[in-house]
Short mmCIF file of C-alpha atoms in Angstrom, two decimals:
data_model
loop_
_atom_site.label_atom_id
_atom_site.label_comp_id
_atom_site.label_asym_id
_atom_site.label_seq_id
_atom_site.Cartn_x
_atom_site.Cartn_y
_atom_site.Cartn_z
CA VAL A 168 0.25 -0.24 -0.06
CA GLN A 169 1.45 3.68 -0.83
CA LEU A 170 1.14 6.25 1.75
CA GLN A 171 0.67 9.51 0.63
CA ALA A 172 0.19 12.33 3.83
CA SER A 173 -0.64 16.18 3.50
CA GLY A 174 -1.87 18.99 5.02
CA GLY A 175 1.14 20.23 7.06
CA GLY A 176 1.88 23.45 6.84
CA LEU A 177 2.53 26.89 8.89
CA VAL A 178 0.33 27.86 11.83
CA GLN A 179 0.85 30.18 15.00
CA ALA A 180 0.80 28.97 18.39
CA GLY A 181 -2.59 27.93 19.68
CA GLY A 182 -4.03 27.16 16.14
CA SER A 183 -5.39 23.97 14.37
CA LEU A 184 -4.24 21.63 11.50
CA ARG A 185 -5.67 18.67 10.20
CA VAL A 186 -3.02 16.46 8.34
CA SER A 187 -4.28 13.69 6.74
CA CYS A 188 -2.82 10.21 5.77
CA ALA A 189 -4.57 8.68 2.19
CA ALA A 190 -3.65 5.23 0.38
CA SER A 191 -3.48 4.04 -2.50
CA GLY A 192 -2.81 0.47 -4.37
CA ARG A 193 -4.62 -1.60 -1.75
CA THR A 194 -7.72 -0.21 1.07
CA LEU A 195 -5.95 1.08 4.03
CA SER A 196 -9.22 -0.24 5.85
CA LYS A 197 -7.26 -3.40 6.48
CA TYR A 198 -4.96 -1.87 8.34
CA ALA A 199 -4.03 -0.02 11.96
CA VAL A 200 -2.55 3.08 11.20
CA GLY A 201 0.13 5.46 13.36
CA TRP A 202 0.96 8.72 12.80
CA PHE A 203 4.50 9.50 14.25
CA ARG A 204 6.67 12.67 13.76
CA GLN A 205 10.01 13.74 13.40
CA ALA A 206 11.59 17.00 15.05
CA PRO A 207 15.27 18.71 13.44
CA GLY A 208 17.71 16.74 15.33
CA LYS A 209 15.35 14.11 16.91
CA ALA A 210 14.43 10.68 16.48
CA ARG A 211 11.22 9.74 15.11
CA GLU A 212 8.57 9.66 17.54
CA PHE A 213 4.98 8.09 18.18
CA VAL A 214 2.06 10.30 18.60
CA ALA A 215 -1.42 8.50 17.52
CA ALA A 216 -2.60 5.60 16.36
CA ILE A 217 -5.59 3.98 15.33
CA THR A 218 -7.19 0.12 15.12
CA VAL A 219 -8.47 -1.26 11.95
CA SER A 220 -12.29 -0.71 13.03
CA GLY A 221 -11.69 3.05 14.17
CA SER A 222 -13.24 1.39 17.79
CA SER A 223 -9.39 2.09 19.35
CA THR A 224 -7.07 4.78 19.63
CA LEU A 225 -3.57 5.49 21.48
CA TYR A 226 -1.71 8.49 21.96
CA ALA A 227 1.29 9.53 23.15
CA ASP A 228 1.09 11.80 26.66
CA SER A 229 2.53 14.55 24.26
CA ALA A 230 -1.24 14.09 22.04
CA LYS A 231 -3.39 13.96 24.77
CA GLY A 232 -6.29 15.98 25.06
CA ARG A 233 -4.83 18.06 22.24
CA PHE A 234 -4.69 15.44 19.34
CA THR A 235 -7.64 13.29 17.55
CA ILE A 236 -6.96 10.18 15.46
CA SER A 237 -9.94 9.25 13.02
CA ARG A 238 -10.24 7.61 9.69
CA ASP A 239 -12.52 7.34 6.92
CA ASN A 240 -12.55 3.91 5.74
CA ALA A 241 -15.10 5.11 2.53
CA LYS A 242 -12.46 7.62 1.74
CA ASN A 243 -8.78 4.97 2.53
CA THR A 244 -7.94 8.07 4.19
CA VAL A 245 -6.78 8.97 7.89
CA TYR A 246 -6.84 11.96 9.77
CA LEU A 247 -4.82 13.51 12.69
CA ARG A 248 -6.83 16.73 14.09
CA MET A 249 -4.36 18.94 16.08
CA ASN A 250 -5.55 21.68 18.03
CA SER A 251 -3.66 23.76 20.56
CA LEU A 252 -0.59 23.21 18.50
CA LYS A 253 2.54 24.14 20.42
CA PRO A 254 5.73 25.11 18.86
CA GLU A 255 7.34 22.18 19.93
CA ASP A 256 4.91 20.49 17.64
CA THR A 257 6.93 21.55 14.80
CA ALA A 258 8.19 18.11 13.19
CA VAL A 259 7.51 16.10 9.83
CA TYR A 260 4.64 13.98 10.45
CA TYR A 261 4.53 10.56 8.91
CA CYS A 262 2.06 8.41 8.49
CA ALA A 263 2.64 4.62 8.98
CA ALA A 264 0.29 0.96 8.22
CA GLY A 265 0.68 -2.74 8.46
CA VAL A 266 1.80 -2.64 11.77
CA ARG A 267 3.85 -5.77 12.98
CA GLY A 268 4.03 -5.37 16.68
CA SER A 269 2.49 -2.93 19.14
CA LEU A 270 0.91 0.51 18.14
CA ASP A 271 3.20 2.76 19.13
CA ARG A 272 6.37 1.00 18.54
CA GLY A 273 6.24 -0.98 15.26
CA PRO A 274 7.75 -1.75 13.39
CA TYR A 275 5.46 -0.61 10.33
CA ASP A 276 5.79 -2.05 6.62
CA TYR A 277 4.45 1.03 4.88
CA TRP A 278 5.47 4.84 5.62
CA GLY A 279 4.00 8.25 3.68
CA GLN A 280 6.84 10.52 2.49
CA GLY A 281 5.78 12.60 5.43
CA THR A 282 4.41 16.22 5.67
CA LEU A 283 5.82 18.95 7.53
CA VAL A 284 3.85 21.10 10.30
CA THR A 285 5.83 24.09 11.34
CA VAL A 286 4.12 25.92 14.54
CA SER A 287 5.51 29.76 15.37
CA SER A 288 5.57 31.41 18.38
#
């Protein structure tokens, strides 16, 4: 499955943004999907994940209460809604699918190319 992340951009602190992960090649509805991010000079870190049915979600502590992951299987797309953004949320956000381990640690078989989110102070 090919993943395409989009929706990143520049937003002021306190603002909101929604990034999307669209799939092609195979239906995304068969996969749990995770969002990860990598800030400049830092290791990639887990942000959020959603199960195949969408009935269960998992969030990093940094995302709890501010970010919401959701999926629309009819559109073959998973979303990450980010509210109350902080400058420390600045990173390239990647979506991943096809987890073979835990939702937060993976490993994941398929990765998108990433979309840059920049939060200005």
